[in-house]
PDB file of C-alpha atoms in Angstrom:
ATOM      1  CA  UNK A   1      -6.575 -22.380   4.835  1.00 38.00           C
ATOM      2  CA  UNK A   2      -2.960 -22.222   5.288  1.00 39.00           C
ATOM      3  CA  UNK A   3      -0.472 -20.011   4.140  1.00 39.00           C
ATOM      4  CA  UNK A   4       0.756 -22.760   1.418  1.00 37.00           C
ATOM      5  CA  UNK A   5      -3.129 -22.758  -0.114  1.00 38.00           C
ATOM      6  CA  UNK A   6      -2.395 -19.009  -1.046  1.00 40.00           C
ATOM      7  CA  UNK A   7      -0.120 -19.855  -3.925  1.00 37.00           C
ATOM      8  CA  UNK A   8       1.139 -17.995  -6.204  1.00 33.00           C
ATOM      9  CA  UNK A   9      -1.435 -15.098  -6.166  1.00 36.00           C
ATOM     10  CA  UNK A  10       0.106 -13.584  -3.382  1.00 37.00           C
ATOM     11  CA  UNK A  11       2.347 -10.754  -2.379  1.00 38.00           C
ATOM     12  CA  UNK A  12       4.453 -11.211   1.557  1.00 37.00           C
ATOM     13  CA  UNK A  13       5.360  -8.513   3.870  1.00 40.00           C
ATOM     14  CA  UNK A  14       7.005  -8.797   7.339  1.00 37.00           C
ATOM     15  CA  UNK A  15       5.676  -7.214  10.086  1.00 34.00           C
ATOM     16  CA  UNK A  16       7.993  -7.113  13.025  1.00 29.00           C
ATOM     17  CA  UNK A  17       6.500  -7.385  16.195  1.00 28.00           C
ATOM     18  CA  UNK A  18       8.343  -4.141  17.829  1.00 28.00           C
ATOM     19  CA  UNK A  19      10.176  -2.093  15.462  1.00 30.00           C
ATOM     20  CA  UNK A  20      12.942  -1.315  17.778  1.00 31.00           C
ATOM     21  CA  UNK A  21      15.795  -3.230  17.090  1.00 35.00           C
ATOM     22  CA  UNK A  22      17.516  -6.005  14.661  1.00 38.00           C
ATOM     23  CA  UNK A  23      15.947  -8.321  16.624  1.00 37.00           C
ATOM     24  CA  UNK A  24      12.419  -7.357  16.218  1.00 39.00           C
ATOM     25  CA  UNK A  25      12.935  -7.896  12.019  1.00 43.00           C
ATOM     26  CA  UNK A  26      14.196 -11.189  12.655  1.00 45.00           C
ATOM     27  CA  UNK A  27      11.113 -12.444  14.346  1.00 50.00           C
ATOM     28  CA  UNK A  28       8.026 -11.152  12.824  1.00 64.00           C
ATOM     29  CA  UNK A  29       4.490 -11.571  15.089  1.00 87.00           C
ATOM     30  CA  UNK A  30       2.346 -11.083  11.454  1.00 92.00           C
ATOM     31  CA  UNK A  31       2.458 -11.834   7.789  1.00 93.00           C
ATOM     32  CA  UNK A  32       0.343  -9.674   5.886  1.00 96.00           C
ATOM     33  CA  UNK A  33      -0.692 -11.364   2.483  1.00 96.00           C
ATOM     34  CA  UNK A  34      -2.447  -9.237  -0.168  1.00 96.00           C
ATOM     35  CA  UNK A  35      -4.560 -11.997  -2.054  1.00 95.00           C
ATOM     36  CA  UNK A  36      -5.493  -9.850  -5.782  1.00 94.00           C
ATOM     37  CA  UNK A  37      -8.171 -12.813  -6.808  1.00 94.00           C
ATOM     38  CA  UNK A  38      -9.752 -12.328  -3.388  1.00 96.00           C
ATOM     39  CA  UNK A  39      -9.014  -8.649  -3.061  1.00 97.00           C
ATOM     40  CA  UNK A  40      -8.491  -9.129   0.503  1.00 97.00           C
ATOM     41  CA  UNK A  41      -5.311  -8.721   2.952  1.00 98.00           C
ATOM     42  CA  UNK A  42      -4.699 -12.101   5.330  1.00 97.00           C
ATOM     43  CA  UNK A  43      -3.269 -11.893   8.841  1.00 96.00           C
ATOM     44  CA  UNK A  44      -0.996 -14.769   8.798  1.00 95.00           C
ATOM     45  CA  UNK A  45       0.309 -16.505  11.960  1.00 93.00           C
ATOM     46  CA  UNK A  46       3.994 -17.182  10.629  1.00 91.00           C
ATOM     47  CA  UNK A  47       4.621 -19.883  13.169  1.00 91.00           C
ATOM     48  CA  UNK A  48       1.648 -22.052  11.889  1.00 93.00           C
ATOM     49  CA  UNK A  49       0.809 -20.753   8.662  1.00 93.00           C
ATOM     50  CA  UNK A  50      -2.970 -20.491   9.683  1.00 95.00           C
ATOM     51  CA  UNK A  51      -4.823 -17.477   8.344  1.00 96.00           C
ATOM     52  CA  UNK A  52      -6.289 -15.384  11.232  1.00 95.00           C
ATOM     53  CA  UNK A  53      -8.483 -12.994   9.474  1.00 96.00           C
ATOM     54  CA  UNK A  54      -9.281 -11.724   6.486  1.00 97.00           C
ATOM     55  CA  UNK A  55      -9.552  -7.787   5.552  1.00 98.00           C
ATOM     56  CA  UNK A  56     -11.265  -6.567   2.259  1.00 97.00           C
ATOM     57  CA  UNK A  57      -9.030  -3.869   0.214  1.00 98.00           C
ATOM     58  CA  UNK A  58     -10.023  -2.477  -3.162  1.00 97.00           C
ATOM     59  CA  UNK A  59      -9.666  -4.152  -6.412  1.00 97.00           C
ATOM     60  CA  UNK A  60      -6.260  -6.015  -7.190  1.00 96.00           C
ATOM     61  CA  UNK A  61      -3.630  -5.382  -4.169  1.00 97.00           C
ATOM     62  CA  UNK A  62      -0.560  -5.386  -5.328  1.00 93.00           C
ATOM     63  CA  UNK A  63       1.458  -4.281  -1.911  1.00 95.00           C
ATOM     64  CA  UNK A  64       1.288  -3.268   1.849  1.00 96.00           C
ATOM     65  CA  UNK A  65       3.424  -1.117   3.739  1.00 96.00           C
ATOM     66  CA  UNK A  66       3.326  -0.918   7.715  1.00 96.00           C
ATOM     67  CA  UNK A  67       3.827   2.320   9.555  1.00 96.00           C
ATOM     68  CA  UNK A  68       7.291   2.220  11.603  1.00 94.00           C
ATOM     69  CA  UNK A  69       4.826   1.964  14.727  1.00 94.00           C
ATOM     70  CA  UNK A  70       3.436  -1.060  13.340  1.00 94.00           C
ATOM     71  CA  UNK A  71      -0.505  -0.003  14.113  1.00 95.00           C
ATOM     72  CA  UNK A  72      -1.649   0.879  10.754  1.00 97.00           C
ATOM     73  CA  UNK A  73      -0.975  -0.671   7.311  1.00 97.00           C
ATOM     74  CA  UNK A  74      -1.678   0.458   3.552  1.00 98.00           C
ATOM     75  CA  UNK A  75      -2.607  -1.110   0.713  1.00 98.00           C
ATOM     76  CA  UNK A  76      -2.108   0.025  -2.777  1.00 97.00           C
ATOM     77  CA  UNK A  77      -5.530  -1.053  -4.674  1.00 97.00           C
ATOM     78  CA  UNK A  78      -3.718  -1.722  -8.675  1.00 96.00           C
ATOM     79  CA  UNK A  79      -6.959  -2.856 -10.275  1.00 95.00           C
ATOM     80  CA  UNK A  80      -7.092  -6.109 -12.339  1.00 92.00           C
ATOM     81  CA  UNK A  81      -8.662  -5.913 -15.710  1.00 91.00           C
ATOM     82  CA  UNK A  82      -9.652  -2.473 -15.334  1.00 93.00           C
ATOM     83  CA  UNK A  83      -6.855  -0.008 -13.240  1.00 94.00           C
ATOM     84  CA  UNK A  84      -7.479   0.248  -9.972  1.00 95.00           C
ATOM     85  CA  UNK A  85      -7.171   3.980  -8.392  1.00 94.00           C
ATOM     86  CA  UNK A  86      -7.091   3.039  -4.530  1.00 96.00           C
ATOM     87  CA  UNK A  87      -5.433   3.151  -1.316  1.00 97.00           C
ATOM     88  CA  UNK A  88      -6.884   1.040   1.781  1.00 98.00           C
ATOM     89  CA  UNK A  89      -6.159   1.848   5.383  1.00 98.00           C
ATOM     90  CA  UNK A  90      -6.070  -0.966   7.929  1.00 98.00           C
ATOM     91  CA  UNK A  91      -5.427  -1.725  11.655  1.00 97.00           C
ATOM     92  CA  UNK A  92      -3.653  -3.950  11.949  1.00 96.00           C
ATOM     93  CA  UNK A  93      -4.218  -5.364  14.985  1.00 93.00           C
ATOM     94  CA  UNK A  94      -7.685  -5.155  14.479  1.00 95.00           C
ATOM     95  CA  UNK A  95      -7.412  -6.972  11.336  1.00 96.00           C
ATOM     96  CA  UNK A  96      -9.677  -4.938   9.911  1.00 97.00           C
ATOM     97  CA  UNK A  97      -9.805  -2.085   7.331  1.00 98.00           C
ATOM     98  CA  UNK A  98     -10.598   1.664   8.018  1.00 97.00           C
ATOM     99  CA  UNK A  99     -11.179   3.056   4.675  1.00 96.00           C
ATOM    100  CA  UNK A 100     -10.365   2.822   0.872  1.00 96.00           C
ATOM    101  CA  UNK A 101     -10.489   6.364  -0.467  1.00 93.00           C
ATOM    102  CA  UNK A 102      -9.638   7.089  -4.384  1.00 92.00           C
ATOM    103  CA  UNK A 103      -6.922   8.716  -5.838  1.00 92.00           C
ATOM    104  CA  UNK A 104      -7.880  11.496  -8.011  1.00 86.00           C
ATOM    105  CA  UNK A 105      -7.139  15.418  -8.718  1.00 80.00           C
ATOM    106  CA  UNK A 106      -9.794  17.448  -7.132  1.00 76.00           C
ATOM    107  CA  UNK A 107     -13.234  18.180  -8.473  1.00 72.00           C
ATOM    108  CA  UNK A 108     -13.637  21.140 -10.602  1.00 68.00           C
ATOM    109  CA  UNK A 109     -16.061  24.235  -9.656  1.00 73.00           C
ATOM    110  CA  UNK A 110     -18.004  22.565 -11.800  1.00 77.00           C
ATOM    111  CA  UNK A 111     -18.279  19.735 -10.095  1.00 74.00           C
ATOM    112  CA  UNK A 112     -16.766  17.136 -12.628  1.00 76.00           C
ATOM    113  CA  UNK A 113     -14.895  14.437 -10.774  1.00 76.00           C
ATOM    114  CA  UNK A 114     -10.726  14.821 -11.417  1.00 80.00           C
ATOM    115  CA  UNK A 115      -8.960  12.904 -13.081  1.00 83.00           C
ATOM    116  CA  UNK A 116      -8.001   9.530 -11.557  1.00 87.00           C
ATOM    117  CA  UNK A 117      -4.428   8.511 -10.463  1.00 89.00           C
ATOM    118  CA  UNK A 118      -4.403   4.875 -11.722  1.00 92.00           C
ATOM    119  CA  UNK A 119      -2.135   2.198 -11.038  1.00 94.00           C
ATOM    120  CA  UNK A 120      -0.699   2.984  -7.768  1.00 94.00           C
ATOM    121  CA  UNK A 121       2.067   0.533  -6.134  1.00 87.00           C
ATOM    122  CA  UNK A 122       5.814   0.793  -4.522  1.00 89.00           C
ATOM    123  CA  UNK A 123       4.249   2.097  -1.281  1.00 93.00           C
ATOM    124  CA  UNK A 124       6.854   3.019   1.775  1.00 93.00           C
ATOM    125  CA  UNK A 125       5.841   4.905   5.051  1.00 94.00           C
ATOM    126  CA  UNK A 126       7.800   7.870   6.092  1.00 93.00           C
ATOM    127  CA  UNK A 127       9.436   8.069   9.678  1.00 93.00           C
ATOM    128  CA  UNK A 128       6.349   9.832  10.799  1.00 93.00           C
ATOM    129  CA  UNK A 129       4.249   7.181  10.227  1.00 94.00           C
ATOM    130  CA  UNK A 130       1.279   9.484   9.260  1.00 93.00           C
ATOM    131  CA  UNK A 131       2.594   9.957   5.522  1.00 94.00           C
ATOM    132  CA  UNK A 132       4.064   7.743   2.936  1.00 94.00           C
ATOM    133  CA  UNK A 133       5.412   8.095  -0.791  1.00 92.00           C
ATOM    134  CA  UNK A 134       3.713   5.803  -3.601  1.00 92.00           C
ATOM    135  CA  UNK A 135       4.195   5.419  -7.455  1.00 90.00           C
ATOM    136  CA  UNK A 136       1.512   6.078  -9.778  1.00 90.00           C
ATOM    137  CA  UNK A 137       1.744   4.001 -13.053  1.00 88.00           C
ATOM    138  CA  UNK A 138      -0.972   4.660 -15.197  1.00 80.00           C
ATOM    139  CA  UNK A 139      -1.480   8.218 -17.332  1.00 72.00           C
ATOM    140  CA  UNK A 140       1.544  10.102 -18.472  1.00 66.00           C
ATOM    141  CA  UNK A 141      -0.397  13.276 -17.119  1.00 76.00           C
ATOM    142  CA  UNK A 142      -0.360  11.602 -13.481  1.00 82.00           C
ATOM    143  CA  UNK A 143       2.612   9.096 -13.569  1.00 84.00           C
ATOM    144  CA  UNK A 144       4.885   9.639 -10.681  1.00 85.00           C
ATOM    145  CA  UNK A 145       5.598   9.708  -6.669  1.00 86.00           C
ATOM    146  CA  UNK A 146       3.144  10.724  -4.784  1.00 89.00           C
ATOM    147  CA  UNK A 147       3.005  11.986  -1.034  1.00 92.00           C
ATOM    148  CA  UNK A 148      -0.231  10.571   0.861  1.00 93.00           C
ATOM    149  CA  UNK A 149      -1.787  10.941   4.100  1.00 94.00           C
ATOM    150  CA  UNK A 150      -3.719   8.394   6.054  1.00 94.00           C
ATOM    151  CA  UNK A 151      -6.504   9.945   5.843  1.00 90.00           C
ATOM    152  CA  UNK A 152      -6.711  10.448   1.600  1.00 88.00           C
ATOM    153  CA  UNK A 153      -7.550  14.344   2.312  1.00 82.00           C
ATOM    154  CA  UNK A 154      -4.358  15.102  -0.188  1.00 71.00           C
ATOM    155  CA  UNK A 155      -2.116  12.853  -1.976  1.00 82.00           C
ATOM    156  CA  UNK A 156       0.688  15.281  -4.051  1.00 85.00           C
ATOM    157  CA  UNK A 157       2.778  14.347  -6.720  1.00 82.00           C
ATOM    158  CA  UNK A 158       6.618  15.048  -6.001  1.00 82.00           C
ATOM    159  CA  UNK A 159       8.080  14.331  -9.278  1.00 78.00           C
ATOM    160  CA  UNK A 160       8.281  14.655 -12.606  1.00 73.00           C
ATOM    161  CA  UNK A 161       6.241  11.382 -14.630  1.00 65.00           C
ATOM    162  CA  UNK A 162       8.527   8.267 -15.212  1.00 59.00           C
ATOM    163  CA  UNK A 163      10.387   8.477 -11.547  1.00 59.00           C
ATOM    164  CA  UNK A 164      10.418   5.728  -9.231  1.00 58.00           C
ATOM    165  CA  UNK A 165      11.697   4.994  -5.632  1.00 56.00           C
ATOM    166  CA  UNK A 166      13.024   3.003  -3.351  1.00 57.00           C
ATOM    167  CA  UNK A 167      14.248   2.966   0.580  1.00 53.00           C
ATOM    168  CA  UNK A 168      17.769   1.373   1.129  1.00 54.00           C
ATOM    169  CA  UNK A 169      19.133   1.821   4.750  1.00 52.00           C
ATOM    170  CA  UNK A 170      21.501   4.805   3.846  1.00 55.00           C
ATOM    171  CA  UNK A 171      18.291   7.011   2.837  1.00 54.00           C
ATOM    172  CA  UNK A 172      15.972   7.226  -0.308  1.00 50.00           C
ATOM    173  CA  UNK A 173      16.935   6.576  -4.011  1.00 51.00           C
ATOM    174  CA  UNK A 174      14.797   8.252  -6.470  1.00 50.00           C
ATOM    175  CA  UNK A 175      15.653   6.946 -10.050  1.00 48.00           C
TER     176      UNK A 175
END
């Protein structure tokens, strides 16, 4: 199927091929399409609109942010009818996905899960490209921006509930 068969379920990010320039952005190599009916991230050639390949995420993506090096992808998991509480890692030029991991506070001694962080969206890589902010929606006990790592070992919230973010060229705007 081609990229016009994807409708209106769908959420677009660029993906430059190289991130080194103006030029790069105006010329991407990749469209990455979270699909939420599908739950699945497409690898769209933008020149023919063909889907390469498909990648399962977690329940309801909602949107993808690419690491400044371009390699590695993540998609924020924002459930459907129930809240979704996921992040999934992805190559991306495998085309393939790494891991989902939850989002939740630690278990207690007692070994009682935490509680979830639901909702999570507005996802933006840091310079590093190891570690990248993201919003938690759901629970006024866990709404806010959260720091995460690539690998889910810790994802820490930054700010009080009820902020959000956003990256303009100058630097970040927390509001």
């Amino acid at each position: 199927g081609g990229l016009m068969n994807l409708g209106h379920r769908c959420v677009i990010t660029l993906l430059a091929a190289a991130f080194a320039g103006p030029a790069a952005a105006q010329s991407p190599s990749v469209l990455l399409v979270v699909n939420k009916i599908e739950n699945t991230l497409a690898f769209v050639d933008p020149a023919t609109g063909q889907v390469a390949v498909k990648a399962q995420t977690g329940d309801g993506p909602h949107e993808v942010a690419v690491a400044p090096d371009g390699r590695t992808a993540v998609v924020c998991n924002y459930g459907g009818q129930q809240p979704g509480n996921s992040l999934t890692v992805l190559d991306v030029a495998a085309g393939k996905a790494l891991r989902t991991f939850e989002l939740r506070d630690p278990a207690a001694a007692d070994g009682t899960a935490g509680r979830a962080y639901l909702r999570p969206h507005g996802i933006q890589f840091l310079p590093d490209g190891r570690r990248f902010l993201f919003y938690v929606q759901g629970g006024l006990d866990t709404a806010g921006i959260y720091l995460g790592t690539l690998d889910g070992s810790a994802s820490t919230r930054l700010t009080p509930p009820a902020t959000a973010f956003g990256y303009e060229p100058a630097g970040w705007l927390l509001w």
